[in-house]
PDB file of C-alpha atoms in Angstrom:
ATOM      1  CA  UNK A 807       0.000   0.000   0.000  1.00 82.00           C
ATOM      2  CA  UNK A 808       1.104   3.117  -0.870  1.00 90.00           C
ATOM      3  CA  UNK A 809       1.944   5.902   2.013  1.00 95.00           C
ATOM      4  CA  UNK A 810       0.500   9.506   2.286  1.00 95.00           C
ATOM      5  CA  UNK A 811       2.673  12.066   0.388  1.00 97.00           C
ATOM      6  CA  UNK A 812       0.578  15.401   1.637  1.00 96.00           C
ATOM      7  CA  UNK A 813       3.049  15.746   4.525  1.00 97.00           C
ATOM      8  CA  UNK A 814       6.763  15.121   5.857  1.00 98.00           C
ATOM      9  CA  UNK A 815       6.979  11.521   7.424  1.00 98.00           C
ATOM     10  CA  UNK A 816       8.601  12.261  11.312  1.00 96.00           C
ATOM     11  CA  UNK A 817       9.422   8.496  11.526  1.00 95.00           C
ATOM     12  CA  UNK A 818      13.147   8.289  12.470  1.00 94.00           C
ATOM     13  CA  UNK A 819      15.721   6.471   9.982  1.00 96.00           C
ATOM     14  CA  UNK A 820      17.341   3.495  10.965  1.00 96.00           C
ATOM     15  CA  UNK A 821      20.486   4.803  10.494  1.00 93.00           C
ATOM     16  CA  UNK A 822      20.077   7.409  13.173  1.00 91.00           C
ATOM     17  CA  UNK A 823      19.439   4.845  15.928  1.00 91.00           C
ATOM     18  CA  UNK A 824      21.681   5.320  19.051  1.00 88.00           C
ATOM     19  CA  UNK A 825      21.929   1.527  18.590  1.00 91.00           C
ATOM     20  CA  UNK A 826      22.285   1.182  14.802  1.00 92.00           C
ATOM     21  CA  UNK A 827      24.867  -1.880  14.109  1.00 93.00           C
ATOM     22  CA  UNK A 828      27.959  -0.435  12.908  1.00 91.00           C
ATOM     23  CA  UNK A 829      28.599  -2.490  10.289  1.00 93.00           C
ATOM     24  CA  UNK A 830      24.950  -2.191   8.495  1.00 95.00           C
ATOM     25  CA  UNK A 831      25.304   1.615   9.008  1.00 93.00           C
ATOM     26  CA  UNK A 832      28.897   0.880   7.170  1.00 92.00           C
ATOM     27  CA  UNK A 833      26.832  -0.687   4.414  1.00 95.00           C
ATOM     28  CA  UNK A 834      24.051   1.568   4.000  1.00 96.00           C
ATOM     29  CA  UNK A 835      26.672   4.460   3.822  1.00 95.00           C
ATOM     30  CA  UNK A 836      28.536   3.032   1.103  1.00 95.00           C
ATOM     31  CA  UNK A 837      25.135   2.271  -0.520  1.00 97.00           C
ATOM     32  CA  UNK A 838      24.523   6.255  -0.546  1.00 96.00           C
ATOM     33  CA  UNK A 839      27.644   6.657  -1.708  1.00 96.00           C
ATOM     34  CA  UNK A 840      26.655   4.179  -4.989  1.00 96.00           C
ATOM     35  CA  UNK A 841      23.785   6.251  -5.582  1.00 96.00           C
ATOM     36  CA  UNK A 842      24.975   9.606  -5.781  1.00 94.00           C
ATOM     37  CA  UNK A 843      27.260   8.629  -7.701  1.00 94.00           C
ATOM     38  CA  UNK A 844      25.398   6.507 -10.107  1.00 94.00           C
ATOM     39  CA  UNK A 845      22.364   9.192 -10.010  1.00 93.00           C
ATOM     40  CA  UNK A 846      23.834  12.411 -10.238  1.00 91.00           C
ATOM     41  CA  UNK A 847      23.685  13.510  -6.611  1.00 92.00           C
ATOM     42  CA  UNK A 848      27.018  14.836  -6.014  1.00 96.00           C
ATOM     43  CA  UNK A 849      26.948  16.396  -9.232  1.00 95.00           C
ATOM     44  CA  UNK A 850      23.789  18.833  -7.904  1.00 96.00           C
ATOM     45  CA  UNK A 851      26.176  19.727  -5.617  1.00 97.00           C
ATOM     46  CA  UNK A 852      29.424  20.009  -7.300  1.00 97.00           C
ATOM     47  CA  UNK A 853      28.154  22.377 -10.053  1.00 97.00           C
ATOM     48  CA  UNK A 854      26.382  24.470  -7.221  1.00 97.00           C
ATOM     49  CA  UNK A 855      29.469  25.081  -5.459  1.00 98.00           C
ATOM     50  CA  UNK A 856      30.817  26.100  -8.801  1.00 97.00           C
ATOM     51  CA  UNK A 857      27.760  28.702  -9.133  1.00 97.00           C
ATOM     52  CA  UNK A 858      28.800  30.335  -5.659  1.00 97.00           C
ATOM     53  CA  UNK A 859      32.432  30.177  -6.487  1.00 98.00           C
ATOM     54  CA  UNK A 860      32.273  32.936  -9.242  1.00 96.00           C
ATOM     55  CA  UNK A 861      31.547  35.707  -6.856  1.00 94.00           C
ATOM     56  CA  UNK A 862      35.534  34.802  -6.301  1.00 96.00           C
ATOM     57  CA  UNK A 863      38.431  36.098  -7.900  1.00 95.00           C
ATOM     58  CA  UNK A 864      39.976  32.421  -9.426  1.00 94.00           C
ATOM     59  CA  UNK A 865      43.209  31.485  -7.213  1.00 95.00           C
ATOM     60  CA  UNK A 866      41.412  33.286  -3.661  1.00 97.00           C
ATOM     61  CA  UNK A 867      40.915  31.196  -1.062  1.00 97.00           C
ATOM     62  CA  UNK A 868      36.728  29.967  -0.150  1.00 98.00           C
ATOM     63  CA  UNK A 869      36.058  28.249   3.068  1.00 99.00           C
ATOM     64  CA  UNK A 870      33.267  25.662   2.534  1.00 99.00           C
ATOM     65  CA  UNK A 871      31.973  23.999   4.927  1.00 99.00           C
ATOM     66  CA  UNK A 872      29.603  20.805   4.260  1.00 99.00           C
ATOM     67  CA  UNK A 873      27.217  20.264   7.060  1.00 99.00           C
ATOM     68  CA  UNK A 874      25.975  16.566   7.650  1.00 98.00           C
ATOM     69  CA  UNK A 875      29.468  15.296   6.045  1.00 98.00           C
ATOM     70  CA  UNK A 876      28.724  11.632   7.152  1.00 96.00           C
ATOM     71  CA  UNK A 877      31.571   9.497   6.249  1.00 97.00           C
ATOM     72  CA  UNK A 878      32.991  12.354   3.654  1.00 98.00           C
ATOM     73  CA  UNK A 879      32.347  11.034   0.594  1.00 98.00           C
ATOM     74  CA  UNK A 880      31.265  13.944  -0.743  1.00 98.00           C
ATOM     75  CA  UNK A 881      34.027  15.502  -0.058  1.00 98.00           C
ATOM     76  CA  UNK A 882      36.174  13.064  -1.210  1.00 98.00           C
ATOM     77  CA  UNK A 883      34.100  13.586  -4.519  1.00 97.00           C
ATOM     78  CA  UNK A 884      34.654  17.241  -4.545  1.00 98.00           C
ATOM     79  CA  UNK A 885      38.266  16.704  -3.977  1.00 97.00           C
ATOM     80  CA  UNK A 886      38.584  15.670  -7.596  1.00 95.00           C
ATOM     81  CA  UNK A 887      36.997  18.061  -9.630  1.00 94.00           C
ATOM     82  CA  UNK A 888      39.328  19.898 -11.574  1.00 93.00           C
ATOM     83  CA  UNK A 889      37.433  22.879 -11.921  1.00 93.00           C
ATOM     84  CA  UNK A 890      37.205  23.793  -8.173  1.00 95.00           C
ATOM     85  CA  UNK A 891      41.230  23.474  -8.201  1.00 93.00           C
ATOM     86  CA  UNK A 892      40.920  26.510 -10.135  1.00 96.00           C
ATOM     87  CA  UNK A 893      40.066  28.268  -6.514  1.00 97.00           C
ATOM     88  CA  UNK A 894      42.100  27.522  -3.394  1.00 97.00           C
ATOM     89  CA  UNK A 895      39.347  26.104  -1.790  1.00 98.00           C
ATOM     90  CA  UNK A 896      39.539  24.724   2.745  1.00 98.00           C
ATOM     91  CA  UNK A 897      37.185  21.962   3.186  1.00 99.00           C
ATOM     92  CA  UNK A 898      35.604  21.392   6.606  1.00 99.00           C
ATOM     93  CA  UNK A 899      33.540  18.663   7.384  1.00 99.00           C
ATOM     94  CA  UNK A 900      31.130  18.596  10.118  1.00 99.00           C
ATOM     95  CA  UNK A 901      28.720  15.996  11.634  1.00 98.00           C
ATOM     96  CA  UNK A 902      27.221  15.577  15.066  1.00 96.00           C
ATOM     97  CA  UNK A 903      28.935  11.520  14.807  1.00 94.00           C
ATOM     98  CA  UNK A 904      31.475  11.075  16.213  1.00 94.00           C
ATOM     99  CA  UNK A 905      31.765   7.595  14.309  1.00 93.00           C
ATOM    100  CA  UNK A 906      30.966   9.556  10.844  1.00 95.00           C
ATOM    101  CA  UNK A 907      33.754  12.029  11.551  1.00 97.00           C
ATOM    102  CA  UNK A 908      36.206   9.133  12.846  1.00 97.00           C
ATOM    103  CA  UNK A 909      35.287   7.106   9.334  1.00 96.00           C
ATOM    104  CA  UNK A 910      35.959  10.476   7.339  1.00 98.00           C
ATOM    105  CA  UNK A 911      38.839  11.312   8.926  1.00 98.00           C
ATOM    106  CA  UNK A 912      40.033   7.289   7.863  1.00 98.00           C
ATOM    107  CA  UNK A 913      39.030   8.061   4.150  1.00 98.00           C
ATOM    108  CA  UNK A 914      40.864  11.559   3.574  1.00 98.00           C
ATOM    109  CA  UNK A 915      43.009  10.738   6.035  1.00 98.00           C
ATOM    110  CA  UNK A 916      46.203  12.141   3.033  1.00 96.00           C
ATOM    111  CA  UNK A 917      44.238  15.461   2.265  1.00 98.00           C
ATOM    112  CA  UNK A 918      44.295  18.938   3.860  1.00 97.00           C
ATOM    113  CA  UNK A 919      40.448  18.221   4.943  1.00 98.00           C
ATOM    114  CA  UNK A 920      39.629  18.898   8.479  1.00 98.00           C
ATOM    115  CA  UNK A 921      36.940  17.869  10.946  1.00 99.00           C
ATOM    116  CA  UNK A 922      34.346  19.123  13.170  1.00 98.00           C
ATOM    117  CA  UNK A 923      32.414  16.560  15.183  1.00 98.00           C
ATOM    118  CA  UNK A 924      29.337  19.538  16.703  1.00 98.00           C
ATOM    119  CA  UNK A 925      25.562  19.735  16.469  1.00 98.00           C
ATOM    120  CA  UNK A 926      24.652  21.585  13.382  1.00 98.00           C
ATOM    121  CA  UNK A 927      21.748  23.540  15.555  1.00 98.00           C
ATOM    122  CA  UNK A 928      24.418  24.827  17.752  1.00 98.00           C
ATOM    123  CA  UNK A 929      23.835  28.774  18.415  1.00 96.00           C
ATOM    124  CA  UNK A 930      27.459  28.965  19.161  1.00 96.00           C
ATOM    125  CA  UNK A 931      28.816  27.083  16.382  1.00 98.00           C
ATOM    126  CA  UNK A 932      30.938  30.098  14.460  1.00 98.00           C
ATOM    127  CA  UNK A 933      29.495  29.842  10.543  1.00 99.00           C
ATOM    128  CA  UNK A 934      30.541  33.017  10.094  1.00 98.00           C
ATOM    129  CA  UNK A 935      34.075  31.893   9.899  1.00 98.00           C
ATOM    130  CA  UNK A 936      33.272  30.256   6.565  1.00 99.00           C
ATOM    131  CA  UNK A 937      32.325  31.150   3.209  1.00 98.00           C
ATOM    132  CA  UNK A 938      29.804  28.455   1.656  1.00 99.00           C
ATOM    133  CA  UNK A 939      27.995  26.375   3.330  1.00 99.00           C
ATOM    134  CA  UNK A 940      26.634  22.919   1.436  1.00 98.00           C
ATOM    135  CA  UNK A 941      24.167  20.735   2.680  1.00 97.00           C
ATOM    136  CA  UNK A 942      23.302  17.582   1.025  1.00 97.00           C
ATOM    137  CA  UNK A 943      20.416  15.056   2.365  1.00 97.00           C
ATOM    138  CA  UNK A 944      20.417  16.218   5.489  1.00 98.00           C
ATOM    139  CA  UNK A 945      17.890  18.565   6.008  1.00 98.00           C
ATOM    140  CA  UNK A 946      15.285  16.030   5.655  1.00 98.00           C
ATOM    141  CA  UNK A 947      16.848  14.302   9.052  1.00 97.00           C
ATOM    142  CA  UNK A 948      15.410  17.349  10.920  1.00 98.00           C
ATOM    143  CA  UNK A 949      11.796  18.516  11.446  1.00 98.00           C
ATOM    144  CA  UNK A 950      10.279  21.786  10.148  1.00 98.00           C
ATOM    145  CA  UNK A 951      11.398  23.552  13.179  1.00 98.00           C
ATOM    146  CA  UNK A 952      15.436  22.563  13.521  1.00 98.00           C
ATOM    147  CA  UNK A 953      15.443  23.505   9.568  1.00 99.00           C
ATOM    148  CA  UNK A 954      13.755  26.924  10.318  1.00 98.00           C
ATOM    149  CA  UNK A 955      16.191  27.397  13.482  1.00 98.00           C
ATOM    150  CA  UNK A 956      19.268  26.280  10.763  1.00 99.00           C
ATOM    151  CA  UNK A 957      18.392  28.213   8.006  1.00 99.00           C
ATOM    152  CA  UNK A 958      18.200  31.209  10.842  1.00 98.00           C
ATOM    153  CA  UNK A 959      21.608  30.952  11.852  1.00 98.00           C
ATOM    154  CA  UNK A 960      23.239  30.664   7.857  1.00 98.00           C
ATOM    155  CA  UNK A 961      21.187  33.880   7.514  1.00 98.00           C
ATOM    156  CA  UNK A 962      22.854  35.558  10.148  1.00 97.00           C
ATOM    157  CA  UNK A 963      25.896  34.305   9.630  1.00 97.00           C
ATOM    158  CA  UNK A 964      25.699  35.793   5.801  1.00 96.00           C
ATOM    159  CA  UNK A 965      27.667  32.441   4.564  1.00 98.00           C
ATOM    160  CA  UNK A 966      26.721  31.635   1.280  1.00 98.00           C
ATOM    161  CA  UNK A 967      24.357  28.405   1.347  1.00 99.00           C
ATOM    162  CA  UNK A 968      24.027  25.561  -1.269  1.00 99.00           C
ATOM    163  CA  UNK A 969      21.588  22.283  -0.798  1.00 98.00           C
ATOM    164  CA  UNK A 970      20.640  19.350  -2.170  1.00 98.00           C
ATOM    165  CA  UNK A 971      17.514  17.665  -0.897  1.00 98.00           C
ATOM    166  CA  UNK A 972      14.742  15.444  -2.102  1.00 98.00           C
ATOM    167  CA  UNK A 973      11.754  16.156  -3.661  1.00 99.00           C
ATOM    168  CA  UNK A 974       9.204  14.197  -2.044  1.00 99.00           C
ATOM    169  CA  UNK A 975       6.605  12.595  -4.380  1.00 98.00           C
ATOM    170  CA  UNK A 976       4.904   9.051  -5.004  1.00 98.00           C
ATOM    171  CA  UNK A 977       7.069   8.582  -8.304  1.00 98.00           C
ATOM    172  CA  UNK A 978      10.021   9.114  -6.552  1.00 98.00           C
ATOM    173  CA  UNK A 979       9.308   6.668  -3.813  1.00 98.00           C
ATOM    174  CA  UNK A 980       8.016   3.989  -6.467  1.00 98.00           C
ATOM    175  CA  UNK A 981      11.107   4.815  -8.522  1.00 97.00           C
ATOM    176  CA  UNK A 982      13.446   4.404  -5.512  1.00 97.00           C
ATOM    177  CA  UNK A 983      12.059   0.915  -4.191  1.00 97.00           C
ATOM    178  CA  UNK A 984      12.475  -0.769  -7.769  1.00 97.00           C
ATOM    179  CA  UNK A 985      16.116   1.070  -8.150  1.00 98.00           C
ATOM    180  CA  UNK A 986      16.538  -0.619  -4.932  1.00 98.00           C
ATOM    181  CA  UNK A 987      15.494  -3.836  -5.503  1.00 97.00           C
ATOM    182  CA  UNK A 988      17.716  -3.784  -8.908  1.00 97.00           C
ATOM    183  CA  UNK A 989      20.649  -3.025  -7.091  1.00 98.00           C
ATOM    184  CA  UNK A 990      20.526  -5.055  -4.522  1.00 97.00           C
ATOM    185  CA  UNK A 991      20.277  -2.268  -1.885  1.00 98.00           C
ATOM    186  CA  UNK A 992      21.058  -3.807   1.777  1.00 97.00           C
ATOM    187  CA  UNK A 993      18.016  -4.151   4.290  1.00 97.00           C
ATOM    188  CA  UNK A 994      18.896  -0.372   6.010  1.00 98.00           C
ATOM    189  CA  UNK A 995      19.293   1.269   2.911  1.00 98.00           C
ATOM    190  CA  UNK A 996      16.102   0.045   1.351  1.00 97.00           C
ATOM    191  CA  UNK A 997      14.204   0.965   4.210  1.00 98.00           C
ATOM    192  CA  UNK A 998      15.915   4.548   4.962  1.00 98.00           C
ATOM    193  CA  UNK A 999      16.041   5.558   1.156  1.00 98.00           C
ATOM    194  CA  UNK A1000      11.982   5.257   0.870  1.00 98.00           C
ATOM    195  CA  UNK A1001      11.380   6.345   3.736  1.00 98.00           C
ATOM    196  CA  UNK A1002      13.978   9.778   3.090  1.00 98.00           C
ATOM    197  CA  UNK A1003      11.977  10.607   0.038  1.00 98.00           C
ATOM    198  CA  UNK A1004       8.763  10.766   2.302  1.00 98.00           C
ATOM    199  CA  UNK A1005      10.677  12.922   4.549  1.00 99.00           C
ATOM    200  CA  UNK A1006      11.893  15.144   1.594  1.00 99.00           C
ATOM    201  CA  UNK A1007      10.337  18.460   0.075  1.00 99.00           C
ATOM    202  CA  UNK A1008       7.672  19.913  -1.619  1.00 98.00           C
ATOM    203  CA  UNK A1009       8.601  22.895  -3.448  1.00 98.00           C
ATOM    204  CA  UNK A1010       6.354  25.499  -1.420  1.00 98.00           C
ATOM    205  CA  UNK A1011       7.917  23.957   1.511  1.00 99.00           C
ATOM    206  CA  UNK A1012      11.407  25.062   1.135  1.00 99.00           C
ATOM    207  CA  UNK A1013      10.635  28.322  -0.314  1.00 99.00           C
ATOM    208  CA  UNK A1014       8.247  28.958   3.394  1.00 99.00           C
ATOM    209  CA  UNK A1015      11.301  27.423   5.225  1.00 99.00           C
ATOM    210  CA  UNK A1016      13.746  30.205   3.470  1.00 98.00           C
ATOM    211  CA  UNK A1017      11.073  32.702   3.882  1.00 98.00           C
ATOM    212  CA  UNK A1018      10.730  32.439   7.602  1.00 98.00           C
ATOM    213  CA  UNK A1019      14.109  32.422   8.422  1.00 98.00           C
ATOM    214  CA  UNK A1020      14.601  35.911   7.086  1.00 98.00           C
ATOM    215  CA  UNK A1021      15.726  34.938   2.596  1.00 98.00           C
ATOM    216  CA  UNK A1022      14.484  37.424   0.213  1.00 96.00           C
ATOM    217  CA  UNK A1023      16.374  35.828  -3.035  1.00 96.00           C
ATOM    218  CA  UNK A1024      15.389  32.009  -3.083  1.00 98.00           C
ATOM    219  CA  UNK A1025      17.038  29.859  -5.980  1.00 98.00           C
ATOM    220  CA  UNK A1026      15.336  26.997  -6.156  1.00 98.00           C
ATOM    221  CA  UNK A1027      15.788  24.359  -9.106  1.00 98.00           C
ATOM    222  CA  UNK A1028      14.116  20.510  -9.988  1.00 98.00           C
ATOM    223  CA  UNK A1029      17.246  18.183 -10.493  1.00 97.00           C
ATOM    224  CA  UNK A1030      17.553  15.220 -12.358  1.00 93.00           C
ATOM    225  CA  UNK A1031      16.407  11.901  -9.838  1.00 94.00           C
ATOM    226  CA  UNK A1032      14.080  14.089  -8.141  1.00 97.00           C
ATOM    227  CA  UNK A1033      16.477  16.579  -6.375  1.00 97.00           C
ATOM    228  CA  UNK A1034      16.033  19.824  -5.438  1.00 98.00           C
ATOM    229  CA  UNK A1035      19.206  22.565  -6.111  1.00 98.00           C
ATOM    230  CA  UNK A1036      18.602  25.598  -3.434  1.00 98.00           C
ATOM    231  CA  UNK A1037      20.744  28.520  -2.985  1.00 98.00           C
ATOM    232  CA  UNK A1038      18.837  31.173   0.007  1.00 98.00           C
ATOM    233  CA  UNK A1039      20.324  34.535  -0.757  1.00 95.00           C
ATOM    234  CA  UNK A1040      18.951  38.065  -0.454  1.00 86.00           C
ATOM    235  CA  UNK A1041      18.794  40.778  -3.289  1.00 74.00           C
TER     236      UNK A1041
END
């Protein structure tokens, strides 16, 4: 039977257990990793950054800062685009895991990257002392009210603000479930990706989320595998 689309789902992902097995997190990670890589994800994000990183002179320094890094393999992904070479750009990962940040720090463990293991919600947490911040599949981990509270304190920060979320819809959900089942998704994975796209976005959603927390420019874009491209700003 099919679920309800009308509204965000508020069940919690498996992944986000306090007593999730390591190893099938481990799995399910590297299953995320497959996808965005096979559907384009990291690519919504890659050319975003790009976007941003015109408003700088090529060979100046831009301190970006991706929020929810996991396990980094987005950054690692990042790392090897030639293009952003052509800026001299300081990645900082941060994540409130303190396993995520330990597995990241394992996988870039040879680049310049460095770590942050805080809560993104943090009032104190100094975004101010970074340029661009990207977000990718994480907002829909929070409810409406920790993503109104977040979006509040990029605002005031005045860091430049890049995201990739899901666009929550019964296609995508059907779409997801048979992708899974082709792939032979692990047990976590399957579960957590259907359930993420019914904790994903409508459009009016985000654009009410931005609006609240104080954005008067709102770039928002459909990207290929339902994804949505948004870049808060002000005129």
């Amino acid at each position: 039977m099919m679920p309800s689309f009308a509204q965000r789902a508020t069940l919690p992902e498996r992944m986000d257990a306090s007593d999730a097995d390591p190893a099938e997190v481990a799995r399910t990670v590297k299953y995320i990793d497959f996808t965005h890589r096979t559907l384009g994800g990291y690519r919504v994000i890659q050319n975003g950054l790009l976007k941003l990183l015109q408003a700088f002179p090529e060979g100046s320094k831009a301190r970006i800062l991706d929020v929810g890094c996991g396990a980094g393999y987005q950054l690692k992904y990042l790392l090897s685009n030639k293009k952003l070479k052509n800026w001299k750009c300081e990645f900082t990962g941060l994540d409130i895991s303190s396993g995520s940040i330990a597995e990241a720090q394992r996988l870039l463990a040879d680049t310049e990257v460095r770590f942050v293991c805080s809560d993104a919600l943090d009032s104190d947490f100094d975004y101010a002392s970074y340029d661009i911040v990207v977000c990718s599949l994480f907002l829909h981990h929070l409810s409406d009210e920790q993503i109104r509270r977040l979006l509040s304190l990029w605002n005031k920060s005045k860091v430049h603000v890049l995201i990739n979320d899901l666009h929550r819809s019964p296609m995508a959900w059907l779409l997801f479930r048979l992708f899974a089942l082709f792939t032979a998704a692990p047990a976590m994975a399957r579960y957590d990706g259907a359930l993420s796209v019914r904790k994903g976005f409508a459009r009016n959603e985000l654009l009410d989320f931005c609006r609240t927390a104080g954005y008067t420019r709102i770039h928002l874009r459909w990207r290929w595998a339902f994804r949505y491209e948004l870049m808060p700003g002000h005129e």
